[in-house]
XYZ file of N, CA and C in Angstrom:
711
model
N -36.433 32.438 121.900
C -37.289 31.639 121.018
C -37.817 32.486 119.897
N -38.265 33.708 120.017
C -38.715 34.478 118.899
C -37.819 34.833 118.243
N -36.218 35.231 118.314
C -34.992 35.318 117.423
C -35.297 33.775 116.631
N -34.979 32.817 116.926
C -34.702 31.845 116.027
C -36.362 31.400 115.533
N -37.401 32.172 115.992
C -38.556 32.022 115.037
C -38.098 32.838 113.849
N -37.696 34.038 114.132
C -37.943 35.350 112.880
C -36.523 34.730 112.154
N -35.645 34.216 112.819
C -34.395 33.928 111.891
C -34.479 32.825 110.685
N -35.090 31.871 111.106
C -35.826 30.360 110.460
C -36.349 30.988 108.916
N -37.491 32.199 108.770
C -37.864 32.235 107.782
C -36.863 33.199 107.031
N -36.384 34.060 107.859
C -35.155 34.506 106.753
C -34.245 33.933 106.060
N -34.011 32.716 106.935
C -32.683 31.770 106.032
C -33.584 31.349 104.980
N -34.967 30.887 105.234
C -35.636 30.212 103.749
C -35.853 31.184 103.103
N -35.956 32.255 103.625
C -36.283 33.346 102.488
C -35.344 33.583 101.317
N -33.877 33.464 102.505
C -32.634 34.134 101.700
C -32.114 32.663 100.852
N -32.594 31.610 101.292
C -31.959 30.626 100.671
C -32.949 30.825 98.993
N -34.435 30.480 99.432
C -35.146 31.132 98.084
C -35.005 32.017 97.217
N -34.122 33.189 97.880
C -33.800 34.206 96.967
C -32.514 33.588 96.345
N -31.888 33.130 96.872
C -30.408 32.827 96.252
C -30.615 31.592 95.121
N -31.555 30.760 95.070
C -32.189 29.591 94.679
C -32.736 30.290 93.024
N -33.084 30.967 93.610
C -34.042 32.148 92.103
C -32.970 32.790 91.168
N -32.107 33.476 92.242
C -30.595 34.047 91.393
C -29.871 32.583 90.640
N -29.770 31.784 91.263
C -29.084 30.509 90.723
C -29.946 30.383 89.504
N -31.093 30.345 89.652
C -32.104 29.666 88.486
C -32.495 30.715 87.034
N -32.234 32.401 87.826
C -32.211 33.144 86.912
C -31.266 33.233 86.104
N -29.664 32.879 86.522
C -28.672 32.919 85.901
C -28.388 31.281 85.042
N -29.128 30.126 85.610
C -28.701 29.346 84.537
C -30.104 29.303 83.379
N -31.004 30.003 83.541
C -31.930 30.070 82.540
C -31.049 30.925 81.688
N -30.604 32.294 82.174
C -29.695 33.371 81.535
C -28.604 32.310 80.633
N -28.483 31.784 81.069
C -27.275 30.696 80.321
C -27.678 29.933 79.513
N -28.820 29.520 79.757
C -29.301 28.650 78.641
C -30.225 29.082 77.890
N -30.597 30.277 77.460
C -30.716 31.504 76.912
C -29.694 31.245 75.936
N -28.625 31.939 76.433
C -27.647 32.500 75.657
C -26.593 31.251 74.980
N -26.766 30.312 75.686
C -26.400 28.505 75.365
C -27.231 28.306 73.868
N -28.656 28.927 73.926
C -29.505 28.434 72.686
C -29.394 29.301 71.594
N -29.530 30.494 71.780
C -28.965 31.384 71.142
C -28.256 30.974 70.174
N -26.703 30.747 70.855
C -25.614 30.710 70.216
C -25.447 29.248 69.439
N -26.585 28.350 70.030
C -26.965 26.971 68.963
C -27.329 27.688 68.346
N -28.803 28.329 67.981
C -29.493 28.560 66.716
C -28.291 29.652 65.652
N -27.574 30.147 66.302
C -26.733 30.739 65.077
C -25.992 30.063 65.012
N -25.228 28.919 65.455
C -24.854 28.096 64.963
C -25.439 27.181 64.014
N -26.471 27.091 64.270
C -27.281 25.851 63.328
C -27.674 26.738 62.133
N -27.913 28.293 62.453
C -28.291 28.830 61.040
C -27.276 29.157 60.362
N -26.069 29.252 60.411
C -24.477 29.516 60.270
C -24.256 28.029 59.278
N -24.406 26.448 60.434
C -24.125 25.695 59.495
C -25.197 25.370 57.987
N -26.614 25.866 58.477
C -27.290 25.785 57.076
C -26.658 26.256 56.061
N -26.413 27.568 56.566
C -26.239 28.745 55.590
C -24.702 27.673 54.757
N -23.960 27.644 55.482
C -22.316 26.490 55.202
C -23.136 25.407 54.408
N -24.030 24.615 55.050
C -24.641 23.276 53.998
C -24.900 24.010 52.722
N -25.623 24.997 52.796
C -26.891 25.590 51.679
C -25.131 25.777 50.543
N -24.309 26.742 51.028
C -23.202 27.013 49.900
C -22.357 25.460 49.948
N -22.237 24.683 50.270
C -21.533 23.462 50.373
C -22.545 22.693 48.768
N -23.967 22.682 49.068
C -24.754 22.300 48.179
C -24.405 23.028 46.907
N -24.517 24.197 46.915
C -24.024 25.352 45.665
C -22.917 24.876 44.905
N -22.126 24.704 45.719
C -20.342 24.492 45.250
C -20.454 22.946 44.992
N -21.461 22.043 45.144
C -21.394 20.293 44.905
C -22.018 20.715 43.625
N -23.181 21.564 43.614
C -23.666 21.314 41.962
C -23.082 22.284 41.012
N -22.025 22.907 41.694
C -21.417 24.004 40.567
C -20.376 22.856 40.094
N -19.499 21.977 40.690
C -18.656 20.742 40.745
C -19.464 20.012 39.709
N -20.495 19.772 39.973
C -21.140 18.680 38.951
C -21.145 19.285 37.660
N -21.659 20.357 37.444
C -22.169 21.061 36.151
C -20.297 21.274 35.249
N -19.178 21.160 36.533
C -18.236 21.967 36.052
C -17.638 20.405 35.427
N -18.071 19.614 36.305
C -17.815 17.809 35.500
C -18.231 17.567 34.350
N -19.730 18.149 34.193
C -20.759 17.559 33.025
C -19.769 18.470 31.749
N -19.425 19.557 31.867
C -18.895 20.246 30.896
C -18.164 19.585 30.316
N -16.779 19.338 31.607
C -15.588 18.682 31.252
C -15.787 17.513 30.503
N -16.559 16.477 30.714
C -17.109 15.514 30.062
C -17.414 15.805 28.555
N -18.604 16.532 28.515
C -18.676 17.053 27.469
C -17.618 17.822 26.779
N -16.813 18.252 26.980
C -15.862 19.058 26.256
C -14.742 17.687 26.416
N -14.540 16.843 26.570
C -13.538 15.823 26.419
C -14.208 15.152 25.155
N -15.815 14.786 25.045
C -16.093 13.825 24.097
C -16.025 14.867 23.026
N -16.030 16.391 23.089
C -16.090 17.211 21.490
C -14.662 17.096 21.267
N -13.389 17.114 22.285
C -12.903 17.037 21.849
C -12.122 15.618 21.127
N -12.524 14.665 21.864
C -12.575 13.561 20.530
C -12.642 13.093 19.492
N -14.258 14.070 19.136
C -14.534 14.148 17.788
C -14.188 15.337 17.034
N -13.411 16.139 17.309
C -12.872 17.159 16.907
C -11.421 16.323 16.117
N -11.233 15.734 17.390
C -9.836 14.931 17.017
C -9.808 14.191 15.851
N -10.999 13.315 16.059
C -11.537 12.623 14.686
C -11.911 13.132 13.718
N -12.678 14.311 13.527
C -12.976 14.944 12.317
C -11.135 15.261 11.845
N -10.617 16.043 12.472
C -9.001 16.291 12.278
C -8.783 15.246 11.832
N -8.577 13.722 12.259
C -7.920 13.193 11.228
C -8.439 12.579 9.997
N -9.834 12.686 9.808
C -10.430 12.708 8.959
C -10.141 13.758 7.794
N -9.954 14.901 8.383
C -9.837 15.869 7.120
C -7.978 15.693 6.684
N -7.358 15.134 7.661
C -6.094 14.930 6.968
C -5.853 13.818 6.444
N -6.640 13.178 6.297
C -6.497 11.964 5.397
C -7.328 12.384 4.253
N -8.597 13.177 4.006
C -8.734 13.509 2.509
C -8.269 14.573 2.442
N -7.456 15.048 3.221
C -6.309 16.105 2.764
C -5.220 15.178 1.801
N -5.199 14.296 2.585
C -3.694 13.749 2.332
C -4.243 12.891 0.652
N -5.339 12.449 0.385
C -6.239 11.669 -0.213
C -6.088 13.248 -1.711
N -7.121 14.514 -1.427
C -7.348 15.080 -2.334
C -5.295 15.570 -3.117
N -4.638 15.899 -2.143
C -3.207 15.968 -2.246
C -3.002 14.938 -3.444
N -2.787 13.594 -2.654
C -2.773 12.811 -4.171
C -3.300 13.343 -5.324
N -4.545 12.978 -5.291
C -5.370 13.080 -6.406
C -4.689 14.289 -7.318
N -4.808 15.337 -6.867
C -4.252 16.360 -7.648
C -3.289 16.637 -7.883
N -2.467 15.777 -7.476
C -0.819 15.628 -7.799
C -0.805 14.712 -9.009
N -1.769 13.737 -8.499
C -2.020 12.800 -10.037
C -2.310 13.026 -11.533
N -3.491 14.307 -11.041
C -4.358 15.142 -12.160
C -3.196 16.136 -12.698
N -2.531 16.467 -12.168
C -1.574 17.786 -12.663
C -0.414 16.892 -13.022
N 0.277 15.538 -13.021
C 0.994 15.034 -13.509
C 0.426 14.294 -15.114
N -0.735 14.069 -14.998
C -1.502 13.527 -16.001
C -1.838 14.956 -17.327
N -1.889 16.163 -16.925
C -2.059 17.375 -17.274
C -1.093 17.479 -17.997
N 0.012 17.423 -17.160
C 1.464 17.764 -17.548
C 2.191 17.031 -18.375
N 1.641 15.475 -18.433
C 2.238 14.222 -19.752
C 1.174 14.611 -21.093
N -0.184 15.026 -20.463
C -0.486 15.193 -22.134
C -0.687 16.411 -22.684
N 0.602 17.602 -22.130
C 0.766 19.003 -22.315
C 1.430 19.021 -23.521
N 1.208 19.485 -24.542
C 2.104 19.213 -26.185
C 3.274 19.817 -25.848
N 3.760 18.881 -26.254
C 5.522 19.503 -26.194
C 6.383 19.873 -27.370
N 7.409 20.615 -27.286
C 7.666 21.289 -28.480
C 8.999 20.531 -29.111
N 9.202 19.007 -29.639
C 10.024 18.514 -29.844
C 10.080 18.297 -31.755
N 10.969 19.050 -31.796
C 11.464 18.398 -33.242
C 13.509 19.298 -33.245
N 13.801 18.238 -34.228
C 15.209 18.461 -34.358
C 15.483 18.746 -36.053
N 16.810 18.992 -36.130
C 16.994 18.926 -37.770
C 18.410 19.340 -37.560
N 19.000 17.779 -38.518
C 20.622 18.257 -38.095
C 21.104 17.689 -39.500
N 22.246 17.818 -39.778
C 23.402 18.191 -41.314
C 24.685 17.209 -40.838
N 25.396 16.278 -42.965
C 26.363 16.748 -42.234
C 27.345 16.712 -43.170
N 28.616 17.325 -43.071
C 29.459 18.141 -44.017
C 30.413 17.173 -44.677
N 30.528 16.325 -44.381
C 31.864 15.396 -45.089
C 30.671 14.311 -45.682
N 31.373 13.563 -46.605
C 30.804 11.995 -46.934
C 30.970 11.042 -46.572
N 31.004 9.937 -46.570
C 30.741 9.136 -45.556
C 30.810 7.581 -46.602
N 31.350 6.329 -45.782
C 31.897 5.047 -46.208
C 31.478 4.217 -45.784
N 30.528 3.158 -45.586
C 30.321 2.159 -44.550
C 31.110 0.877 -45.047
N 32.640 1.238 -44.628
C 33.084 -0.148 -45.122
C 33.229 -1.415 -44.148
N 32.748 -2.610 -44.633
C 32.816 -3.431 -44.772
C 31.596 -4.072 -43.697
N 30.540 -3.106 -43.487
C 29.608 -3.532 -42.713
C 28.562 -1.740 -42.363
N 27.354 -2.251 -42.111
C 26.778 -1.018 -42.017
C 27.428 -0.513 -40.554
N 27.143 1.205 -41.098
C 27.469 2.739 -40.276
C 26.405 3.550 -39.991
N 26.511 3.858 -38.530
C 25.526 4.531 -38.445
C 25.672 6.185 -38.891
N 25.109 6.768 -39.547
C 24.932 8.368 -40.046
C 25.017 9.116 -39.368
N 26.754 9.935 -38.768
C 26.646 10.849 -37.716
C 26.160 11.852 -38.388
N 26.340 12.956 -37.688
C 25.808 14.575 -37.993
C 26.624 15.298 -37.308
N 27.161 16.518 -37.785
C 28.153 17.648 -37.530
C 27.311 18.811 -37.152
N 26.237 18.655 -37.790
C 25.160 20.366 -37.510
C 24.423 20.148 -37.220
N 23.816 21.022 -36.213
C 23.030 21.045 -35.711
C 22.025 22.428 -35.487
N 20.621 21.709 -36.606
C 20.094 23.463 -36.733
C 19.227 23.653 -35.581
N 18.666 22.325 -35.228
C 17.255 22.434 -34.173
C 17.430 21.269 -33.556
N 16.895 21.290 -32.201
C 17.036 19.902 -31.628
C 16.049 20.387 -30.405
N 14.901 21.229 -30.465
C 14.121 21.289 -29.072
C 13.331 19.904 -28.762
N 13.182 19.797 -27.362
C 13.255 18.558 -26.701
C 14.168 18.221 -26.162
N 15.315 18.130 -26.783
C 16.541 17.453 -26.882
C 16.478 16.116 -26.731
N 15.739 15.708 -28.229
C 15.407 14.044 -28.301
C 16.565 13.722 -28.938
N 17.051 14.432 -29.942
C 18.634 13.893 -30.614
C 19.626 13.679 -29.546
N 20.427 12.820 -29.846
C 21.438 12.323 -28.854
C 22.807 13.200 -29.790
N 23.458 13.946 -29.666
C 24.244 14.702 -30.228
C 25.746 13.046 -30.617
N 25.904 12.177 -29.291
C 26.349 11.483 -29.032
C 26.632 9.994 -29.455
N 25.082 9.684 -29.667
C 24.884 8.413 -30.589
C 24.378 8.772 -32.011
N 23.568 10.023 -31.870
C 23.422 10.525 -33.146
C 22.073 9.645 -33.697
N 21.016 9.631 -32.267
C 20.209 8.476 -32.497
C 18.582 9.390 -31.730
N 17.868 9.188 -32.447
C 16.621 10.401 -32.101
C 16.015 9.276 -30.877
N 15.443 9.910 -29.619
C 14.955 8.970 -29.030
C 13.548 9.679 -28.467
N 12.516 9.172 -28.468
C 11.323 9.514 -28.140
C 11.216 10.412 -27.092
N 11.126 11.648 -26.290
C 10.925 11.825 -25.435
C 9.455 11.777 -24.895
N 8.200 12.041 -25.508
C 7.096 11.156 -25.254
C 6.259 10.278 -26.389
N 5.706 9.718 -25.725
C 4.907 8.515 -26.937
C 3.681 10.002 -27.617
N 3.346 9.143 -29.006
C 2.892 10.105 -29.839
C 2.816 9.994 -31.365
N 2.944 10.605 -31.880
C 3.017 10.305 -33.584
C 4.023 11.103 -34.063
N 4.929 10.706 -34.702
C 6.317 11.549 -35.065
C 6.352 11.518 -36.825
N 6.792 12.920 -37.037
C 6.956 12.660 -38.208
C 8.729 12.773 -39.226
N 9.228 11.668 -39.752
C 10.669 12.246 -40.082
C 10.891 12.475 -41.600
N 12.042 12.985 -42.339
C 12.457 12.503 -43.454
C 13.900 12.753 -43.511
N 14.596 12.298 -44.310
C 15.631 12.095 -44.404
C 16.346 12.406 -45.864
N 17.279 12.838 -46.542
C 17.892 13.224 -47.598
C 19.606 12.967 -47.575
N 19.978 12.524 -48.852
C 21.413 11.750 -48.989
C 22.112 12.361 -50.608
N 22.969 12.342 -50.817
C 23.200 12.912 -52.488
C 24.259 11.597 -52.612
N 23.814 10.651 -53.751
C 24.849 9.872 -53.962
C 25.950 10.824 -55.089
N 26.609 9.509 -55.763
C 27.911 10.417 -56.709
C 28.592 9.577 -57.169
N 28.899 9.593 -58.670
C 30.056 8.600 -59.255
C 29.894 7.053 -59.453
N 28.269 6.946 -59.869
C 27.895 5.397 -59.659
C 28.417 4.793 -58.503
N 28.051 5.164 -57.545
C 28.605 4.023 -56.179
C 26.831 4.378 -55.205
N 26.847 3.224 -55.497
C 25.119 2.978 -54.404
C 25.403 4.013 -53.236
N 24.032 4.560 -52.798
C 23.639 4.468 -51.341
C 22.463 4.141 -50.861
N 22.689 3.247 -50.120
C 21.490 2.693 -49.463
C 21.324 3.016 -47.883
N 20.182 3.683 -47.926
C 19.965 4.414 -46.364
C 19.012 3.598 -45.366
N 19.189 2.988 -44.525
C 18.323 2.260 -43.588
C 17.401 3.128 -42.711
N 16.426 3.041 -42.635
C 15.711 3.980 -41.440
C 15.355 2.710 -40.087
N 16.011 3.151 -39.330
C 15.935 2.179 -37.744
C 15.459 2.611 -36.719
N 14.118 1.942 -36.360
C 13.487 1.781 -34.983
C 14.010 0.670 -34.210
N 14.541 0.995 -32.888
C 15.034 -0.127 -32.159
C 15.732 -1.131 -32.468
N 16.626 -0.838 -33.355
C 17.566 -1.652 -34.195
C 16.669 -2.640 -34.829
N 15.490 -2.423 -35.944
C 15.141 -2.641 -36.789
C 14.643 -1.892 -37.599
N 15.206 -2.311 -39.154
C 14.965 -1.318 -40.533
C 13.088 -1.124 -40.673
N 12.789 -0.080 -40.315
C 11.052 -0.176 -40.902
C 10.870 0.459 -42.551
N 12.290 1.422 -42.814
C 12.163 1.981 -44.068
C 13.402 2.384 -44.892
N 13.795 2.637 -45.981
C 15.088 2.769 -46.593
C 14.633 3.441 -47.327
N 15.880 3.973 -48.192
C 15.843 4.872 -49.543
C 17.167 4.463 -50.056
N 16.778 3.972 -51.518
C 17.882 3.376 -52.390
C 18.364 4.259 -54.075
N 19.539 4.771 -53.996
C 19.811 4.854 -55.345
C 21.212 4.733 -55.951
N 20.988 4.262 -57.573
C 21.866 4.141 -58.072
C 22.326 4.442 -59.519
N 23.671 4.976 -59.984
C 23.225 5.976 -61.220
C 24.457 5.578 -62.001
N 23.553 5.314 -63.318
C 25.042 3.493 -63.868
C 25.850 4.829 -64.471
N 25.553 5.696 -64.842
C 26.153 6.967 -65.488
C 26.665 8.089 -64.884
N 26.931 7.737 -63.614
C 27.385 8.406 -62.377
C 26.954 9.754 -62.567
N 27.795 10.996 -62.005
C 27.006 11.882 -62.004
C 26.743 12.007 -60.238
N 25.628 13.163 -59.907
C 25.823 13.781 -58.734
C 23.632 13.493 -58.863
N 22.885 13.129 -57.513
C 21.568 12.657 -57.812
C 21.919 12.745 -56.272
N 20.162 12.978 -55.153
C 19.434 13.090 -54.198
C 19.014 11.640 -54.030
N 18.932 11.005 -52.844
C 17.735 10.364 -52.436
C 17.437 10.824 -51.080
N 16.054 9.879 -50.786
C 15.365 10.516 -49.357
C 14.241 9.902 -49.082
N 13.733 10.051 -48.100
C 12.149 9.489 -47.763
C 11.819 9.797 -46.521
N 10.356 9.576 -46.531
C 9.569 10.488 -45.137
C 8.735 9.494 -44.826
N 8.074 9.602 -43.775
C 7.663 8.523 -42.939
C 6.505 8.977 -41.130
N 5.840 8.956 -41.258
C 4.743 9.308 -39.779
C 4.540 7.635 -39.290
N 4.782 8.025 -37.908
C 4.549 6.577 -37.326
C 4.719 6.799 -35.905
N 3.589 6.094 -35.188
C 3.704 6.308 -33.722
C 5.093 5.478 -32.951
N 5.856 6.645 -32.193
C 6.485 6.155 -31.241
C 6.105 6.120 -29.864
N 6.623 5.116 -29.115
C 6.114 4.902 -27.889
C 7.834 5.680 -26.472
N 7.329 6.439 -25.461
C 8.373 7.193 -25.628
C 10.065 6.240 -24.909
N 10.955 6.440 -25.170
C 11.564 5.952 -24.831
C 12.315 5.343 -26.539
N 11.573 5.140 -27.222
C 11.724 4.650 -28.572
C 13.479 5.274 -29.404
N 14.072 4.738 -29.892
C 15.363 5.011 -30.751
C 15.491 4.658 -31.863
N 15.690 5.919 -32.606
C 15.519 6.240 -33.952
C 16.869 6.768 -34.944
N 17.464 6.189 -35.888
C 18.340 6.314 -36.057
C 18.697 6.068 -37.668
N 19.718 6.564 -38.606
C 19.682 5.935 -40.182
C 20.667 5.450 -40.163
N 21.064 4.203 -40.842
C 22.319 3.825 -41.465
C 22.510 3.253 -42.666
N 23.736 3.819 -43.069
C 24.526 3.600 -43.728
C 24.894 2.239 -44.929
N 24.246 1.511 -45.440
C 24.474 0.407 -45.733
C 25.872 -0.310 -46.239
N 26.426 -1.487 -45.564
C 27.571 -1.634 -45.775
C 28.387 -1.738 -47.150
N 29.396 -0.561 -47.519
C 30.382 -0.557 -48.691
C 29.449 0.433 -49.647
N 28.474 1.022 -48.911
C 27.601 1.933 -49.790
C 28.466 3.367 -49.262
N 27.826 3.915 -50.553
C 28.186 5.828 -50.093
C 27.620 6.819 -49.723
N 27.768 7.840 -49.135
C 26.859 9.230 -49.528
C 28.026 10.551 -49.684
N 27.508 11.098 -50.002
C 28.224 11.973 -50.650
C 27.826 13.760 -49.973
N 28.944 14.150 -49.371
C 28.450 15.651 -48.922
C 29.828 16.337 -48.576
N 29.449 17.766 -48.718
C 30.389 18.273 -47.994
C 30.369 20.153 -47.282
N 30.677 21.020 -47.372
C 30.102 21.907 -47.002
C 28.556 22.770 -47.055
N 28.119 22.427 -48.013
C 26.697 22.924 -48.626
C 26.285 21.964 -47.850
N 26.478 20.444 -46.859
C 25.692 19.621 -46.489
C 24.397 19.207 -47.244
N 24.603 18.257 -47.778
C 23.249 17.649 -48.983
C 23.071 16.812 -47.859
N 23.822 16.333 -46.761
C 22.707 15.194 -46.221
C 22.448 15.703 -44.916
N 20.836 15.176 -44.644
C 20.472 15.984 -44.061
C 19.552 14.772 -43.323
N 18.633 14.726 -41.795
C 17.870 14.059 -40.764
C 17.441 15.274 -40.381
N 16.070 14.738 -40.369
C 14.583 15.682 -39.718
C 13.286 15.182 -39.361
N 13.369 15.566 -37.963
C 12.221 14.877 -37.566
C 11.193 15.896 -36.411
N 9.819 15.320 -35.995
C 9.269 16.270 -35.635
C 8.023 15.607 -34.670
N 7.769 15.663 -33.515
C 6.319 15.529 -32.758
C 5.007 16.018 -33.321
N 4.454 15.200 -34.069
C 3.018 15.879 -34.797
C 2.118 16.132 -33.897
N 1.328 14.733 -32.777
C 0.742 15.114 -31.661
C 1.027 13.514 -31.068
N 0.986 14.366 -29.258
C 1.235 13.152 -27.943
C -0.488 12.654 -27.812
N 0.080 11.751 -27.809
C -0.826 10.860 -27.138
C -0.775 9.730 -25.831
């Protein structure tokens, strides 16, 4: 009876002790259970806290983009703004320097000869020319033998003929195939005599200018050239 008295409190003893080890080791555990929460939980702050960082670095890196999309819009727009009064001043000064360049004085006058005499039979002839002393511009037509405006302006011409042997010459002066002026002579006592005449008058350019011949009339020339067309650009307008 006294064995299983003294044995009784040892088993509660030893069961109590083993009860305490159990309880020391799951406190030990949940210890080290909490622990490893709180660095976890300060681990995920720390993860939220840079998660937050990197959402408003995202935003700010949006707001930019935004902003740098609407400058570049109006960047775009100013650009085509300046190429349209690019394209605008371009004109303009293409206009101004063509306008510069029409009322730049130009250096047109001619003066041409010519060596044989000449017949307009049986209807008027137009007055070729064989020489040629001056012709800058190149308003004389070597071809028709017909002065043609190269710009509008005030021109000045004259003209010279030697009749001979009592036989008329009558010289037509022609704008656009109409007479504006002549020179007439006639010498009942024949003989060797000049005519001629001069004349200023605005041409408009494009204008054709030319003398003839009046029909069954004469002129009279031959190497010394007595007949002679001259004309000259006084000033463009």
């Amino acid at each position: 009876m006294l064995t299983a008295v003294v044995l009784v409190p040892l088993l509660l003893l030893s069961n109590t002790l083993a009860q305490d080890d159990t309880i020391s080791e799951i406190q030990k555990t949940i210890y080290v259970l909490e622990h490893r929460m709180n660095t976890a939980e300060s681990s995920l702050v720390k993860a939220l806290g840079r998660v937050a960082v990197t959402e408003s670095k995202l935003q700010q890196a949006e707001t930019k983009l935004v902003q740098a999309d609407v400058k570049r819009v109006q960047l775009e727009s100013e650009l085509k703004d300046m190429k349209n009064t690019d394209t605008k001043n371009s004109a303009a000064i293409a206009g101004l320097l063509a306008t510069l360049q029409g009322k730049q004085t130009r250096h047109i006058a001619f003066s041409v000869g010519r060596s044989t005499s000449l017949t307009a039979t049986g209807e008027n002839k137009v007055i070729t020319y064989d020489k040629i002393w001056l012709n800058d511009g190149n308003g004389f037509n070597t071809g028709t033998n017909h002065f043609v405006a190269p710009v509008t302006g005030v021109y000045m011409f004259n003209y010279n003929n030697q009749y001979h042997s009592k036989k008329t010459s009558y010289v037509l002066f022609m704008i656009n195939g109409k007479r504006v002026q002549s020179s007439s002579v006639y010498h009942k006592n024949g003989g060797f005599g000049m005519s001629g005449n001069e004349i200023q008058l605005r041409l408009q350019k494009g204008d054709s200018v030319w003398l003839e011949l009046y029909k069954n009339d004469f002129i009279y020339s031959d190497g010394a050239l007595y007949s002679s067309f001259n004309g000259q650009l006084i000033y463009q307008n």
